[in-house]
Tab-separated table of C-alpha atoms and ligand atoms in Angstrom:
chain	number	residue	atom	x	y	z
A	1	UNK	CA	-13.713	26.193	-10.609
A	2	UNK	CA	-10.366	26.306	-11.052
A	3	UNK	CA	-7.969	22.979	-12.623
A	4	UNK	CA	-6.392	22.727	-10.050
A	5	UNK	CA	-9.282	22.820	-7.356
A	6	UNK	CA	-11.227	20.174	-9.549
A	7	UNK	CA	-7.938	18.165	-9.161
A	8	UNK	CA	-7.550	18.413	-4.990
A	9	UNK	CA	-11.327	18.008	-4.998
A	10	UNK	CA	-11.182	14.349	-7.027
A	11	UNK	CA	-8.612	13.174	-5.497
A	12	UNK	CA	-10.210	13.797	-2.197
A	13	UNK	CA	-13.030	11.695	-3.503
A	14	UNK	CA	-11.076	8.496	-4.642
A	15	UNK	CA	-9.382	8.804	-1.224
A	16	UNK	CA	-13.044	8.860	0.951
A	17	UNK	CA	-14.396	6.423	-1.739
A	18	UNK	CA	-15.843	3.335	1.305
A	19	UNK	CA	-17.197	0.291	-0.488
A	20	UNK	CA	-19.378	-1.924	1.507
A	21	UNK	CA	-18.913	-5.819	0.178
A	22	UNK	CA	-21.253	-7.314	2.111
A	23	UNK	CA	-22.062	-7.436	6.171
A	24	UNK	CA	-18.424	-7.339	7.141
A	25	UNK	CA	-16.798	-6.954	4.145
A	26	UNK	CA	-15.703	-2.963	3.674
A	27	UNK	CA	-13.121	-1.900	0.871
A	28	UNK	CA	-11.714	1.509	1.864
A	29	UNK	CA	-10.430	3.091	-1.338
A	30	UNK	CA	-7.537	5.410	-0.916
A	31	UNK	CA	-6.422	4.268	3.207
A	32	UNK	CA	-3.371	4.038	2.994
A	33	UNK	CA	-2.282	5.488	-0.122
A	34	UNK	CA	-1.939	9.022	2.048
A	35	UNK	CA	0.877	7.144	4.766
A	36	UNK	CA	2.530	5.002	1.506
A	37	UNK	CA	6.469	6.486	1.493
A	38	UNK	CA	5.870	6.350	5.648
A	39	UNK	CA	4.897	2.146	5.210
A	40	UNK	CA	6.505	1.689	2.235
A	41	UNK	CA	9.760	2.649	4.256
A	42	UNK	CA	9.001	0.757	6.720
A	43	UNK	CA	8.258	-2.687	4.417
A	44	UNK	CA	11.855	-1.969	3.640
A	45	UNK	CA	13.311	-1.985	7.621
A	46	UNK	CA	11.307	-4.830	7.548
A	47	UNK	CA	12.696	-6.931	4.304
A	48	UNK	CA	16.029	-5.521	5.543
A	49	UNK	CA	16.242	-8.214	8.823
A	50	UNK	CA	14.131	-11.229	7.122
A	51	UNK	CA	13.777	-11.986	3.423
A	52	UNK	CA	10.692	-13.629	1.629
A	53	UNK	CA	10.577	-16.806	0.744
A	54	UNK	CA	8.328	-19.415	-1.444
A	55	UNK	CA	6.875	-21.559	1.461
A	56	UNK	CA	5.994	-25.488	0.412
A	57	UNK	CA	2.214	-26.389	1.016
A	58	UNK	CA	1.278	-29.174	2.983
A	59	UNK	CA	0.663	-31.159	-0.329
A	60	UNK	CA	4.104	-30.487	-1.114
A	61	UNK	CA	3.512	-27.863	-4.186
A	62	UNK	CA	5.866	-24.731	-4.083
A	63	UNK	CA	3.309	-21.121	-3.272
A	64	UNK	CA	4.136	-18.574	-5.825
A	65	UNK	CA	3.155	-16.046	-3.766
A	66	UNK	CA	6.402	-15.350	-1.947
A	67	UNK	CA	5.816	-14.424	2.083
A	68	UNK	CA	7.612	-12.722	5.443
A	69	UNK	CA	5.640	-12.227	8.478
A	70	UNK	CA	6.040	-9.968	10.925
A	71	UNK	CA	4.726	-9.549	14.258
A	72	UNK	CA	4.398	-11.734	17.752
A	73	UNK	CA	3.144	-14.428	15.455
A	74	UNK	CA	3.611	-15.501	11.461
A	75	UNK	CA	2.399	-16.972	9.447
A	76	UNK	CA	3.993	-20.521	7.650
A	77	UNK	CA	3.143	-23.531	5.570
A	78	UNK	CA	5.251	-26.460	5.330
A	79	UNK	CA	4.948	-30.423	4.301
A	80	UNK	CA	2.909	-30.752	7.914
A	81	UNK	CA	0.367	-27.974	7.877
A	82	UNK	CA	-0.483	-24.471	8.014
A	83	UNK	CA	0.144	-22.624	11.594
A	84	UNK	CA	1.315	-18.950	13.005
A	85	UNK	CA	4.271	-19.651	15.091
A	86	UNK	CA	5.899	-17.372	16.578
A	87	UNK	CA	9.872	-17.964	15.707
A	88	UNK	CA	10.476	-17.669	11.446
A	89	UNK	CA	12.176	-21.544	10.971
A	90	UNK	CA	14.613	-20.327	8.735
A	91	UNK	CA	16.070	-18.127	10.819
A	92	UNK	CA	14.931	-20.023	14.539
A	93	UNK	CA	14.875	-16.254	15.532
A	94	UNK	CA	11.240	-14.192	16.328
A	95	UNK	CA	10.055	-12.380	13.505
A	96	UNK	CA	10.749	-8.565	12.850
A	97	UNK	CA	8.950	-6.398	14.684
A	98	UNK	CA	5.604	-5.079	14.063
A	99	UNK	CA	6.068	-1.395	12.741
A	100	UNK	CA	4.265	1.236	14.799
A	101	UNK	CA	3.199	2.768	11.673
A	102	UNK	CA	1.803	-1.129	10.693
A	103	UNK	CA	0.150	-1.404	13.499
A	104	UNK	CA	-1.533	2.331	13.111
A	105	UNK	CA	-3.045	2.054	9.643
A	106	UNK	CA	-4.139	-1.539	10.148
A	107	UNK	CA	-5.866	-0.239	13.859
A	108	UNK	CA	-7.000	3.528	12.289
A	109	UNK	CA	-8.939	0.727	8.781
A	110	UNK	CA	-10.674	-1.570	11.786
A	111	UNK	CA	-12.063	1.399	12.575
A	112	UNK	CA	-13.221	2.166	10.760
A	113	UNK	CA	-14.817	-0.524	9.219
A	114	UNK	CA	-16.660	-0.257	12.667
A	115	UNK	CA	-14.654	-2.932	13.966
A	116	UNK	CA	-13.227	-1.257	17.350
A	117	UNK	CA	-10.772	-1.920	18.860
A	118	UNK	CA	-8.526	-4.066	16.686
A	119	UNK	CA	-5.228	-5.385	18.345
A	120	UNK	CA	-2.926	-7.782	16.108
A	121	UNK	CA	-0.424	-9.683	16.160
A	122	UNK	CA	0.482	-10.988	13.362
A	123	UNK	CA	0.793	-9.318	9.599
A	124	UNK	CA	1.421	-11.815	6.459
A	125	UNK	CA	3.616	-9.628	4.021
A	126	UNK	CA	2.484	-11.663	0.231
A	127	UNK	CA	4.490	-10.502	-2.368
A	128	UNK	CA	3.103	-10.753	-5.850
A	129	UNK	CA	5.487	-11.176	-9.439
A	130	UNK	CA	4.173	-11.490	-12.642
A	131	UNK	CA	1.673	-14.954	-12.588
A	132	UNK	CA	1.682	-15.206	-8.624
A	133	UNK	CA	-1.337	-16.329	-7.643
A	134	UNK	CA	-3.604	-17.160	-4.240
A	135	UNK	CA	-6.150	-20.025	-5.246
A	136	UNK	CA	-9.422	-19.615	-3.368
A	137	UNK	CA	-9.306	-21.033	-0.034
A	138	UNK	CA	-10.454	-19.409	4.321
A	139	UNK	CA	-8.588	-18.513	6.527
A	140	UNK	CA	-9.345	-20.103	9.313
A	141	UNK	CA	-6.041	-21.038	11.141
A	142	UNK	CA	-6.291	-17.665	13.517
A	143	UNK	CA	-7.532	-18.659	16.678
A	144	UNK	CA	-9.536	-15.108	17.840
A	145	UNK	CA	-12.106	-15.708	14.810
A	146	UNK	CA	-14.322	-12.399	15.994
A	147	UNK	CA	-11.141	-10.060	15.382
A	148	UNK	CA	-10.899	-9.188	11.347
A	149	UNK	CA	-9.208	-9.267	8.827
A	150	UNK	CA	-7.450	-6.470	7.500
A	151	UNK	CA	-5.780	-6.295	4.314
A	152	UNK	CA	-3.640	-3.571	2.758
A	153	UNK	CA	-3.271	-3.842	-0.745
A	154	UNK	CA	0.490	-1.646	-2.430
A	155	UNK	CA	1.761	-1.432	-5.520
A	156	UNK	CA	0.577	-3.725	-8.967
A	157	UNK	CA	-3.058	-4.004	-8.661
A	158	UNK	CA	-4.373	-7.047	-8.895
A	159	UNK	CA	-7.959	-8.736	-9.117
A	160	UNK	CA	-9.618	-10.366	-6.282
A	161	UNK	CA	-12.495	-13.277	-6.196
A	162	UNK	CA	-14.631	-13.068	-3.323
A	163	UNK	CA	-16.724	-15.855	-2.829
A	164	UNK	CA	-19.030	-17.423	-0.400
A	165	UNK	CA	-19.955	-19.353	2.432
A	166	UNK	CA	-18.798	-22.264	0.285
A	167	UNK	CA	-15.800	-23.475	-2.041
A	168	UNK	CA	-18.460	-23.497	-5.083
A	169	UNK	CA	-20.245	-20.818	-4.553
A	170	UNK	CA	-20.199	-17.990	-7.195
A	171	UNK	CA	-17.443	-15.859	-6.604
A	172	UNK	CA	-17.417	-12.456	-7.741
A	173	UNK	CA	-14.506	-9.831	-8.953
A	174	UNK	CA	-13.333	-7.047	-7.349
A	175	UNK	CA	-10.012	-4.551	-8.924
A	176	UNK	CA	-7.718	-3.922	-5.699
A	177	UNK	CA	-5.636	-1.081	-6.785
A	178	UNK	CA	-2.213	0.431	-4.493
A	179	UNK	CA	-3.992	2.414	-1.123
A	180	UNK	CA	-6.611	-0.435	-0.864
A	181	UNK	CA	-7.309	-0.890	2.233
A	182	UNK	CA	-10.035	-4.582	2.705
A	183	UNK	CA	-11.617	-4.734	6.585
A	184	UNK	CA	-13.109	-8.383	6.865
A	185	UNK	CA	-14.612	-9.796	9.876
A	186	UNK	CA	-18.219	-11.288	12.166
A	187	UNK	CA	-20.106	-12.559	8.781
A	188	UNK	CA	-17.633	-11.807	5.697
A	189	UNK	CA	-14.366	-14.362	8.054
A	190	UNK	CA	-14.472	-17.103	6.861
A	191	UNK	CA	-16.032	-16.939	2.787
A	192	UNK	CA	-13.635	-17.857	0.468
A	193	UNK	CA	-11.301	-15.698	-1.350
A	194	UNK	CA	-7.923	-15.711	-3.739
A	195	UNK	CA	-6.099	-13.602	-5.765
A	196	UNK	CA	-6.036	-14.070	-10.002
A	197	UNK	CA	-2.407	-14.162	-11.568
A	198	UNK	CA	-0.842	-11.194	-11.165
A	199	UNK	CA	-0.382	-8.661	-14.401
A	200	UNK	CA	3.194	-7.825	-15.523
A	201	UNK	CA	4.022	-3.504	-15.379
A	202	UNK	CA	5.946	-0.531	-13.085
A	203	UNK	CA	4.372	0.679	-10.109
A	204	UNK	CA	6.283	3.881	-8.942
A	205	UNK	CA	6.544	2.135	-5.320
A	206	UNK	CA	6.390	-1.349	-5.603
A	207	UNK	CA	8.050	-1.272	-9.043
A	208	UNK	CA	7.012	-5.332	-10.793
A	209	UNK	CA	5.188	-6.053	-7.703
A	210	UNK	CA	2.745	-5.820	-5.977
A	211	UNK	CA	2.524	-6.170	-1.605
A	212	UNK	CA	-0.239	-7.486	0.414
A	213	UNK	CA	0.145	-7.104	3.911
A	214	UNK	CA	-2.988	-9.074	6.048
A	215	UNK	CA	-3.384	-7.692	9.017
A	216	UNK	CA	-4.438	-10.637	12.175
A	217	UNK	CA	-4.671	-11.319	15.800
A	218	UNK	CA	-3.557	-14.585	15.044
A	219	UNK	CA	-3.790	-15.831	19.122
B	301	MD3	C1	-11.370	-12.704	3.125
B	301	MD3	N1	-4.386	-12.824	1.050
B	301	MD3	O1	-2.709	-14.096	2.630
B	301	MD3	S1	-6.115	-9.842	0.899
B	301	MD3	C2	-3.881	-14.248	2.676
B	301	MD3	O2	-4.279	-9.969	-1.701
B	301	MD3	C3	-4.849	-13.521	1.305
B	301	MD3	O3	-2.968	-10.589	-0.582
B	301	MD3	C4	-4.839	-12.025	-0.116
B	301	MD3	O4	-5.929	-14.372	1.045
B	301	MD3	C5	-4.381	-10.488	-0.834
B	301	MD3	O5	-4.924	-14.850	3.020
B	301	MD3	C6	-5.976	-10.909	0.193
B	301	MD3	C7	-8.210	-10.160	0.871
B	301	MD3	C8	-8.908	-11.009	2.563
B	301	MD3	C9	-7.138	-11.335	3.546
B	301	MD3	C10	-8.111	-11.938	4.740
B	301	MD3	C11	-9.797	-12.369	4.284
B	301	MD3	C12	-9.305	-11.014	2.418
B	301	MD3	C13	-9.947	-12.495	3.733
B	301	MD3	C14	-9.813	-13.218	5.142
B	301	MD3	C15	-11.323	-13.114	4.655
B	301	MD3	C16	-11.898	-13.341	4.166
B	302	FE	FE1	-7.277	-15.391	2.898
């Protein structure tokens, strides 16, 4: 086997690695790598239309993760609570539209995770800087809890905390790399989860950040 061919096969194998965490939860390692340039270009398009911002929790804390939405609905948090809103409260205008390459990636990943026909109407974009974290929480602000959530990791790696159905349940650590895509649905949909503080680094696409896209059916 020539060294070139060997490297190629290693890469292919990396891209095909599928990790079933539990019923309803699958990690498609490297699934988004092939489209990274198009996805990143689309991300820059969205961020040129509206800025990342640090939302305030209902308890009055500034979130360390900066957020932005695209699509028909966006997740927002303020002193009044959490909600999905068709209007960006910062601009008073609709959120930037969801790029086609985002939509295709989310549909394809959902189908690979055995959720055919996923039609997300919301995409939350999380931007982590070094030290930024997401404490253990459930995603339950969506109306359609039957629909899965598809999440796409880009840029710097992070450690994902994957818990159980109760906050006290023990959580396991799952490393997430650039291009990894997770599909969560069915019995895994309401599991607690979080992200440990991001470590410093440099990535060829995102520089000093980690970006996570989560595709949801909000309504
Ligand atoms: C498991 N984001 O935005 S993505 C979030 O990396 C969120 O930015 C994390 O948790 C991030 O709410 C984790 C993986 C993920 C997303 C949604 C889930 C895991 C999930 C919903 C239910 C169970
Ligand atoms: Fe979440």
